[in-house]
Amino acid sequence: MKKLIWIASVILFSMGCAEMSSVLEDYNKTNGPIPLTNNEVISGLREALTVGTNNSTSLTSKLDGFYKNPEIFIPFPPEAIKVKEKVEALGMKKQVDEFVMTLNRSAETASKEAAPIFIGAIKEMTIADGFAILRGADNAATSYLKEKTSAQLKIKFNPIVKNAIDQVEVTKYWNPVISTYNKLPFIEKQNPNLEDYITTKAMDGLFLMIEKEEKKIRKDPVARISELLKKVFG
């Protein structure tokens, strides 16, 4: 028996590096990669979501993060589009444009406070959640975050948006527009809830950016900035 082991050792030792590598490759193909532990899966997904939310809020909260990003730009409230058309016809296009800019500025300002709101949901992710996300679609982590945080995010985000509206003086640009419109004869008076509108649009924009970050981590090796992310998504 010892002689057989010795012969096998000599054969393996005499093999070149390339041959040894080939043997190991065949072994890995047969046995597959070492499976991820539960802890690695959950930690990796938490890290991915943390990276995604931090990157997204950083992008959206900077100057022109919403205003000059066509994917998440907040337009004039659609339910009040008649207001826009009428007052622009009266020569108030500049005021309309300034108002739209302040809508986006308020979303940018509010986004600065968004990242901490996501942390609780990320920490609460279970092992079952983790494996479902890992095996899910390219936006599975974002969908999880959206499901877990939307209601809470809206409650917390609304006063942040209200404060942002005050900071960037949205109503200063909105009041002349809506007042002019509502003085016109034979029209149905309009006054959309700007806080709800901006809150919803700001949330939609944030989740869209988080989804893009998630897809990047899943598909682009360069976006996997840690060994754990490389292992979980590699």
PDB file of C-alpha atoms in Angstrom:
ATOM      1  CA  MET A   1       0.000   0.000   0.000  1.00  0.00           C
ATOM      2  CA  LYS A   2       2.766   2.433   0.990  1.00  0.00           C
ATOM      3  CA  LYS A   3       4.498   1.606  -2.285  1.00  0.00           C
ATOM      4  CA  LEU A   4       1.373   2.509  -4.293  1.00  0.00           C
ATOM      5  CA  ILE A   5       1.032   5.844  -2.471  1.00  0.00           C
ATOM      6  CA  TRP A   6       4.716   6.558  -3.095  1.00  0.00           C
ATOM      7  CA  ILE A   7       4.341   5.816  -6.848  1.00  0.00           C
ATOM      8  CA  ALA A   8       1.253   8.061  -7.060  1.00  0.00           C
ATOM      9  CA  SER A   9       3.136  10.868  -5.314  1.00  0.00           C
ATOM     10  CA  VAL A  10       6.064  10.562  -7.707  1.00  0.00           C
ATOM     11  CA  ILE A  11       3.703  10.708 -10.705  1.00  0.00           C
ATOM     12  CA  LEU A  12       1.940  13.828  -9.366  1.00  0.00           C
ATOM     13  CA  PHE A  13       5.236  15.486  -8.470  1.00  0.00           C
ATOM     14  CA  SER A  14       6.628  14.819 -11.938  1.00  0.00           C
ATOM     15  CA  MET A  15       3.642  16.435 -13.643  1.00  0.00           C
ATOM     16  CA  GLY A  16       4.190  19.949 -14.994  1.00  0.00           C
ATOM     17  CA  CYS A  17       2.316  22.975 -13.678  1.00  0.00           C
ATOM     18  CA  ALA A  18       0.033  23.043 -16.701  1.00  0.00           C
ATOM     19  CA  GLU A  19      -0.943  19.400 -16.155  1.00  0.00           C
ATOM     20  CA  MET A  20      -1.579  20.002 -12.450  1.00  0.00           C
ATOM     21  CA  SER A  21      -3.748  23.004 -13.315  1.00  0.00           C
ATOM     22  CA  SER A  22      -5.707  20.857 -15.756  1.00  0.00           C
ATOM     23  CA  VAL A  23      -6.298  18.211 -13.096  1.00  0.00           C
ATOM     24  CA  LEU A  24      -7.563  20.857 -10.649  1.00  0.00           C
ATOM     25  CA  GLU A  25      -9.810  22.366 -13.322  1.00  0.00           C
ATOM     26  CA  ASP A  26     -11.324  18.968 -14.049  1.00  0.00           C
ATOM     27  CA  TYR A  27     -11.885  18.495 -10.331  1.00  0.00           C
ATOM     28  CA  ASN A  28     -13.651  21.843 -10.008  1.00  0.00           C
ATOM     29  CA  LYS A  29     -15.813  21.159 -13.049  1.00  0.00           C
ATOM     30  CA  THR A  30     -16.854  17.832 -11.600  1.00  0.00           C
ATOM     31  CA  ASN A  31     -17.424  18.974  -8.051  1.00  0.00           C
ATOM     32  CA  GLY A  32     -18.474  22.563  -8.759  1.00  0.00           C
ATOM     33  CA  PRO A  33     -17.414  25.686  -6.881  1.00  0.00           C
ATOM     34  CA  ILE A  34     -17.344  25.694  -3.126  1.00  0.00           C
ATOM     35  CA  PRO A  35     -20.905  26.624  -2.092  1.00  0.00           C
ATOM     36  CA  LEU A  36     -21.555  29.962  -0.433  1.00  0.00           C
ATOM     37  CA  THR A  37     -22.367  29.927   3.251  1.00  0.00           C
ATOM     38  CA  ASN A  38     -25.579  31.493   4.525  1.00  0.00           C
ATOM     39  CA  ASN A  39     -23.533  34.223   6.147  1.00  0.00           C
ATOM     40  CA  GLU A  40     -21.699  35.019   2.903  1.00  0.00           C
ATOM     41  CA  VAL A  41     -24.952  35.275   0.954  1.00  0.00           C
ATOM     42  CA  ILE A  42     -26.673  37.585   3.427  1.00  0.00           C
ATOM     43  CA  SER A  43     -23.553  39.677   4.028  1.00  0.00           C
ATOM     44  CA  GLY A  44     -22.881  39.991   0.304  1.00  0.00           C
ATOM     45  CA  LEU A  45     -26.419  41.077  -0.503  1.00  0.00           C
ATOM     46  CA  ARG A  46     -26.466  43.555   2.364  1.00  0.00           C
ATOM     47  CA  GLU A  47     -23.212  44.991   1.082  1.00  0.00           C
ATOM     48  CA  ALA A  48     -24.548  45.146  -2.488  1.00  0.00           C
ATOM     49  CA  LEU A  49     -27.665  46.999  -1.360  1.00  0.00           C
ATOM     50  CA  THR A  50     -25.644  49.346   0.820  1.00  0.00           C
ATOM     51  CA  VAL A  51     -23.306  50.142  -2.077  1.00  0.00           C
ATOM     52  CA  GLY A  52     -26.276  50.541  -4.427  1.00  0.00           C
ATOM     53  CA  THR A  53     -28.253  52.852  -2.149  1.00  0.00           C
ATOM     54  CA  ASN A  54     -25.213  54.952  -1.252  1.00  0.00           C
ATOM     55  CA  ASN A  55     -24.223  55.371  -4.902  1.00  0.00           C
ATOM     56  CA  SER A  56     -27.794  56.153  -5.920  1.00  0.00           C
ATOM     57  CA  THR A  57     -28.453  58.744  -3.250  1.00  0.00           C
ATOM     58  CA  SER A  58     -25.079  60.307  -3.996  1.00  0.00           C
ATOM     59  CA  LEU A  59     -26.045  60.659  -7.662  1.00  0.00           C
ATOM     60  CA  THR A  60     -29.567  61.937  -7.068  1.00  0.00           C
ATOM     61  CA  SER A  61     -28.730  64.356  -4.252  1.00  0.00           C
ATOM     62  CA  LYS A  62     -26.103  66.340  -6.147  1.00  0.00           C
ATOM     63  CA  LEU A  63     -26.949  69.493  -8.113  1.00  0.00           C
ATOM     64  CA  ASP A  64     -28.880  68.510 -11.260  1.00  0.00           C
ATOM     65  CA  GLY A  65     -29.076  64.887 -10.032  1.00  0.00           C
ATOM     66  CA  PHE A  66     -32.745  64.883 -11.025  1.00  0.00           C
ATOM     67  CA  TYR A  67     -32.972  68.018 -13.143  1.00  0.00           C
ATOM     68  CA  LYS A  68     -30.434  66.979 -15.796  1.00  0.00           C
ATOM     69  CA  ASN A  69     -31.015  63.230 -15.672  1.00  0.00           C
ATOM     70  CA  PRO A  70     -33.667  62.417 -18.311  1.00  0.00           C
ATOM     71  CA  GLU A  71     -34.359  59.052 -16.668  1.00  0.00           C
ATOM     72  CA  ILE A  72     -35.632  60.601 -13.427  1.00  0.00           C
ATOM     73  CA  PHE A  73     -36.342  64.246 -14.372  1.00  0.00           C
ATOM     74  CA  ILE A  74     -39.548  65.424 -12.686  1.00  0.00           C
ATOM     75  CA  PRO A  75     -41.871  67.126 -15.208  1.00  0.00           C
ATOM     76  CA  PHE A  76     -44.737  69.540 -14.653  1.00  0.00           C
ATOM     77  CA  PRO A  77     -47.498  67.650 -12.777  1.00  0.00           C
ATOM     78  CA  PRO A  78     -49.422  65.763 -15.504  1.00  0.00           C
ATOM     79  CA  GLU A  79     -52.776  66.257 -13.768  1.00  0.00           C
ATOM     80  CA  ALA A  80     -52.231  70.018 -14.086  1.00  0.00           C
ATOM     81  CA  ILE A  81     -50.949  69.998 -17.660  1.00  0.00           C
ATOM     82  CA  LYS A  82     -53.765  72.382 -18.660  1.00  0.00           C
ATOM     83  CA  VAL A  83     -52.272  74.893 -16.246  1.00  0.00           C
ATOM     84  CA  LYS A  84     -48.932  74.659 -18.016  1.00  0.00           C
ATOM     85  CA  GLU A  85     -50.455  75.057 -21.477  1.00  0.00           C
ATOM     86  CA  LYS A  86     -52.643  78.025 -20.533  1.00  0.00           C
ATOM     87  CA  VAL A  87     -50.046  80.067 -18.650  1.00  0.00           C
ATOM     88  CA  GLU A  88     -47.355  79.399 -21.260  1.00  0.00           C
ATOM     89  CA  ALA A  89     -49.780  80.741 -23.861  1.00  0.00           C
ATOM     90  CA  LEU A  90     -50.025  83.862 -21.674  1.00  0.00           C
ATOM     91  CA  GLY A  91     -46.234  84.346 -21.890  1.00  0.00           C
ATOM     92  CA  MET A  92     -45.245  82.648 -18.615  1.00  0.00           C
ATOM     93  CA  LYS A  93     -42.970  79.929 -20.010  1.00  0.00           C
ATOM     94  CA  LYS A  94     -40.016  81.238 -17.993  1.00  0.00           C
ATOM     95  CA  GLN A  95     -42.024  80.960 -14.760  1.00  0.00           C
ATOM     96  CA  VAL A  96     -43.131  77.434 -15.693  1.00  0.00           C
ATOM     97  CA  ASP A  97     -39.530  76.384 -16.409  1.00  0.00           C
ATOM     98  CA  GLU A  98     -38.339  77.863 -13.120  1.00  0.00           C
ATOM     99  CA  PHE A  99     -41.092  76.037 -11.256  1.00  0.00           C
ATOM    100  CA  VAL A 100     -40.151  72.709 -12.874  1.00  0.00           C
ATOM    101  CA  MET A 101     -36.519  73.296 -11.927  1.00  0.00           C
ATOM    102  CA  THR A 102     -37.514  73.805  -8.270  1.00  0.00           C
ATOM    103  CA  LEU A 103     -39.509  70.542  -8.328  1.00  0.00           C
ATOM    104  CA  ASN A 104     -36.296  68.736  -9.233  1.00  0.00           C
ATOM    105  CA  ARG A 105     -34.205  70.742  -6.796  1.00  0.00           C
ATOM    106  CA  SER A 106     -36.492  69.715  -3.944  1.00  0.00           C
ATOM    107  CA  ALA A 107     -36.119  66.029  -4.897  1.00  0.00           C
ATOM    108  CA  GLU A 108     -32.332  66.469  -4.990  1.00  0.00           C
ATOM    109  CA  THR A 109     -32.371  68.099  -1.554  1.00  0.00           C
ATOM    110  CA  ALA A 110     -34.619  65.391  -0.096  1.00  0.00           C
ATOM    111  CA  SER A 111     -32.416  62.610  -1.499  1.00  0.00           C
ATOM    112  CA  LYS A 112     -29.624  63.657   0.839  1.00  0.00           C
ATOM    113  CA  GLU A 113     -31.663  62.193   3.693  1.00  0.00           C
ATOM    114  CA  ALA A 114     -32.694  58.972   1.955  1.00  0.00           C
ATOM    115  CA  ALA A 115     -29.717  56.647   2.506  1.00  0.00           C
ATOM    116  CA  PRO A 116     -30.193  56.150   6.278  1.00  0.00           C
ATOM    117  CA  ILE A 117     -33.846  55.216   5.722  1.00  0.00           C
ATOM    118  CA  PHE A 118     -32.799  52.161   3.695  1.00  0.00           C
ATOM    119  CA  ILE A 119     -30.393  50.816   6.320  1.00  0.00           C
ATOM    120  CA  GLY A 120     -33.081  49.295   8.568  1.00  0.00           C
ATOM    121  CA  ALA A 121     -34.569  47.190   5.775  1.00  0.00           C
ATOM    122  CA  ILE A 122     -31.107  46.067   4.676  1.00  0.00           C
ATOM    123  CA  LYS A 123     -30.260  44.954   8.227  1.00  0.00           C
ATOM    124  CA  GLU A 124     -33.551  43.045   8.548  1.00  0.00           C
ATOM    125  CA  MET A 125     -32.880  40.875   5.485  1.00  0.00           C
ATOM    126  CA  THR A 126     -33.245  37.189   6.387  1.00  0.00           C
ATOM    127  CA  ILE A 127     -31.346  34.210   4.994  1.00  0.00           C
ATOM    128  CA  ALA A 128     -34.461  33.187   3.052  1.00  0.00           C
ATOM    129  CA  ASP A 129     -34.702  36.702   1.615  1.00  0.00           C
ATOM    130  CA  GLY A 130     -31.038  36.552   0.695  1.00  0.00           C
ATOM    131  CA  PHE A 131     -31.210  33.308  -1.282  1.00  0.00           C
ATOM    132  CA  ALA A 132     -34.435  34.398  -3.021  1.00  0.00           C
ATOM    133  CA  ILE A 133     -32.737  37.632  -4.081  1.00  0.00           C
ATOM    134  CA  LEU A 134     -29.534  35.895  -5.168  1.00  0.00           C
ATOM    135  CA  ARG A 135     -31.480  33.478  -7.385  1.00  0.00           C
ATOM    136  CA  GLY A 136     -33.967  36.109  -8.512  1.00  0.00           C
ATOM    137  CA  ALA A 137     -34.132  38.590 -11.377  1.00  0.00           C
ATOM    138  CA  ASP A 138     -31.561  41.315 -11.955  1.00  0.00           C
ATOM    139  CA  ASN A 139     -33.665  43.713  -9.886  1.00  0.00           C
ATOM    140  CA  ALA A 140     -34.644  41.293  -7.114  1.00  0.00           C
ATOM    141  CA  ALA A 141     -32.747  43.180  -4.393  1.00  0.00           C
ATOM    142  CA  THR A 142     -34.302  46.492  -5.443  1.00  0.00           C
ATOM    143  CA  SER A 143     -37.769  44.914  -5.468  1.00  0.00           C
ATOM    144  CA  TYR A 144     -37.142  43.612  -1.948  1.00  0.00           C
ATOM    145  CA  LEU A 145     -36.054  47.049  -0.776  1.00  0.00           C
ATOM    146  CA  LYS A 146     -39.032  48.714  -2.476  1.00  0.00           C
ATOM    147  CA  GLU A 147     -41.490  46.293  -0.877  1.00  0.00           C
ATOM    148  CA  LYS A 148     -39.955  46.679   2.576  1.00  0.00           C
ATOM    149  CA  THR A 149     -39.463  50.441   2.614  1.00  0.00           C
ATOM    150  CA  SER A 150     -42.000  52.190   0.353  1.00  0.00           C
ATOM    151  CA  ALA A 151     -44.717  52.794   2.956  1.00  0.00           C
ATOM    152  CA  GLN A 152     -42.241  53.830   5.642  1.00  0.00           C
ATOM    153  CA  LEU A 153     -40.174  55.815   3.158  1.00  0.00           C
ATOM    154  CA  LYS A 154     -43.203  57.828   2.050  1.00  0.00           C
ATOM    155  CA  ILE A 155     -44.123  58.697   5.645  1.00  0.00           C
ATOM    156  CA  LYS A 156     -40.577  59.774   6.465  1.00  0.00           C
ATOM    157  CA  PHE A 157     -39.856  61.319   3.087  1.00  0.00           C
ATOM    158  CA  ASN A 158     -42.920  63.565   2.980  1.00  0.00           C
ATOM    159  CA  PRO A 159     -41.765  66.032   5.673  1.00  0.00           C
ATOM    160  CA  ILE A 160     -38.268  65.966   4.181  1.00  0.00           C
ATOM    161  CA  VAL A 161     -39.764  66.941   0.821  1.00  0.00           C
ATOM    162  CA  LYS A 162     -41.895  69.617   2.512  1.00  0.00           C
ATOM    163  CA  ASN A 163     -38.761  71.072   4.062  1.00  0.00           C
ATOM    164  CA  ALA A 164     -36.960  70.849   0.715  1.00  0.00           C
ATOM    165  CA  ILE A 165     -39.877  72.646  -0.962  1.00  0.00           C
ATOM    166  CA  ASP A 166     -39.407  75.486   1.518  1.00  0.00           C
ATOM    167  CA  GLN A 167     -35.628  75.523   1.032  1.00  0.00           C
ATOM    168  CA  VAL A 168     -35.728  75.835  -2.746  1.00  0.00           C
ATOM    169  CA  GLU A 169     -38.860  78.030  -2.681  1.00  0.00           C
ATOM    170  CA  VAL A 170     -41.031  75.855  -4.926  1.00  0.00           C
ATOM    171  CA  THR A 171     -44.195  77.720  -3.955  1.00  0.00           C
ATOM    172  CA  LYS A 172     -42.564  81.043  -4.842  1.00  0.00           C
ATOM    173  CA  TYR A 173     -42.518  79.855  -8.458  1.00  0.00           C
ATOM    174  CA  TRP A 174     -45.731  77.841  -8.298  1.00  0.00           C
ATOM    175  CA  ASN A 175     -48.050  80.484  -6.811  1.00  0.00           C
ATOM    176  CA  PRO A 176     -47.821  82.971  -9.706  1.00  0.00           C
ATOM    177  CA  VAL A 177     -48.413  80.154 -12.202  1.00  0.00           C
ATOM    178  CA  ILE A 178     -51.442  78.649 -10.465  1.00  0.00           C
ATOM    179  CA  SER A 179     -52.885  82.026  -9.455  1.00  0.00           C
ATOM    180  CA  THR A 180     -52.776  83.261 -13.047  1.00  0.00           C
ATOM    181  CA  TYR A 181     -54.424  80.076 -14.256  1.00  0.00           C
ATOM    182  CA  ASN A 182     -57.166  80.038 -11.632  1.00  0.00           C
ATOM    183  CA  LYS A 183     -58.160  83.632 -12.516  1.00  0.00           C
ATOM    184  CA  LEU A 184     -58.964  82.624 -16.099  1.00  0.00           C
ATOM    185  CA  PRO A 185     -62.699  82.488 -16.904  1.00  0.00           C
ATOM    186  CA  PHE A 186     -64.542  79.226 -17.484  1.00  0.00           C
ATOM    187  CA  ILE A 187     -61.810  76.940 -16.142  1.00  0.00           C
ATOM    188  CA  GLU A 188     -61.844  74.308 -13.424  1.00  0.00           C
ATOM    189  CA  LYS A 189     -59.561  75.496 -10.650  1.00  0.00           C
ATOM    190  CA  GLN A 190     -56.419  73.401 -10.094  1.00  0.00           C
ATOM    191  CA  ASN A 191     -54.050  72.983  -7.175  1.00  0.00           C
ATOM    192  CA  PRO A 192     -52.261  69.608  -7.150  1.00  0.00           C
ATOM    193  CA  ASN A 193     -50.608  68.347  -3.975  1.00  0.00           C
ATOM    194  CA  LEU A 194     -46.995  69.174  -4.758  1.00  0.00           C
ATOM    195  CA  GLU A 195     -45.629  67.385  -1.677  1.00  0.00           C
ATOM    196  CA  ASP A 196     -47.182  64.055  -2.680  1.00  0.00           C
ATOM    197  CA  TYR A 197     -46.187  64.525  -6.298  1.00  0.00           C
ATOM    198  CA  ILE A 198     -42.533  65.278  -5.532  1.00  0.00           C
ATOM    199  CA  THR A 199     -42.344  62.554  -2.849  1.00  0.00           C
ATOM    200  CA  THR A 200     -43.629  59.902  -5.263  1.00  0.00           C
ATOM    201  CA  LYS A 201     -41.386  61.055  -8.101  1.00  0.00           C
ATOM    202  CA  ALA A 202     -38.334  61.303  -5.833  1.00  0.00           C
ATOM    203  CA  MET A 203     -38.912  57.743  -4.571  1.00  0.00           C
ATOM    204  CA  ASP A 204     -39.430  56.439  -8.112  1.00  0.00           C
ATOM    205  CA  GLY A 205     -36.183  58.083  -9.195  1.00  0.00           C
ATOM    206  CA  LEU A 206     -34.237  56.671  -6.269  1.00  0.00           C
ATOM    207  CA  PHE A 207     -35.451  53.116  -6.827  1.00  0.00           C
ATOM    208  CA  LEU A 208     -34.670  53.351 -10.535  1.00  0.00           C
ATOM    209  CA  MET A 209     -31.101  54.388  -9.734  1.00  0.00           C
ATOM    210  CA  ILE A 210     -30.766  51.611  -7.119  1.00  0.00           C
ATOM    211  CA  GLU A 211     -31.978  49.092  -9.695  1.00  0.00           C
ATOM    212  CA  LYS A 212     -29.333  50.274 -12.144  1.00  0.00           C
ATOM    213  CA  GLU A 213     -26.658  49.897  -9.474  1.00  0.00           C
ATOM    214  CA  GLU A 214     -27.872  46.375  -8.647  1.00  0.00           C
ATOM    215  CA  LYS A 215     -27.747  45.307 -12.297  1.00  0.00           C
ATOM    216  CA  LYS A 216     -24.262  46.764 -12.575  1.00  0.00           C
ATOM    217  CA  ILE A 217     -23.027  44.727  -9.584  1.00  0.00           C
ATOM    218  CA  ARG A 218     -24.631  41.561 -10.943  1.00  0.00           C
ATOM    219  CA  LYS A 219     -23.241  41.924 -14.466  1.00  0.00           C
ATOM    220  CA  ASP A 220     -20.084  44.036 -14.312  1.00  0.00           C
ATOM    221  CA  PRO A 221     -17.100  42.560 -12.421  1.00  0.00           C
ATOM    222  CA  VAL A 222     -15.585  46.044 -12.062  1.00  0.00           C
ATOM    223  CA  ALA A 223     -18.581  47.116  -9.950  1.00  0.00           C
ATOM    224  CA  ARG A 224     -17.848  44.354  -7.399  1.00  0.00           C
ATOM    225  CA  ILE A 225     -15.618  46.449  -5.193  1.00  0.00           C
ATOM    226  CA  SER A 226     -14.918  43.878  -2.461  1.00  0.00           C
ATOM    227  CA  GLU A 227     -13.843  40.242  -2.294  1.00  0.00           C
ATOM    228  CA  LEU A 228     -17.213  39.330  -0.803  1.00  0.00           C
ATOM    229  CA  LEU A 229     -19.128  40.901  -3.696  1.00  0.00           C
ATOM    230  CA  LYS A 230     -16.816  39.111  -6.146  1.00  0.00           C
ATOM    231  CA  LYS A 231     -17.505  35.788  -4.444  1.00  0.00           C
ATOM    232  CA  VAL A 232     -21.276  36.205  -4.142  1.00  0.00           C
ATOM    233  CA  PHE A 233     -21.882  37.621  -7.631  1.00  0.00           C
ATOM    234  CA  GLY A 234     -18.933  36.098  -9.473  1.00  0.00           C
TER     235      GLY A 234
END
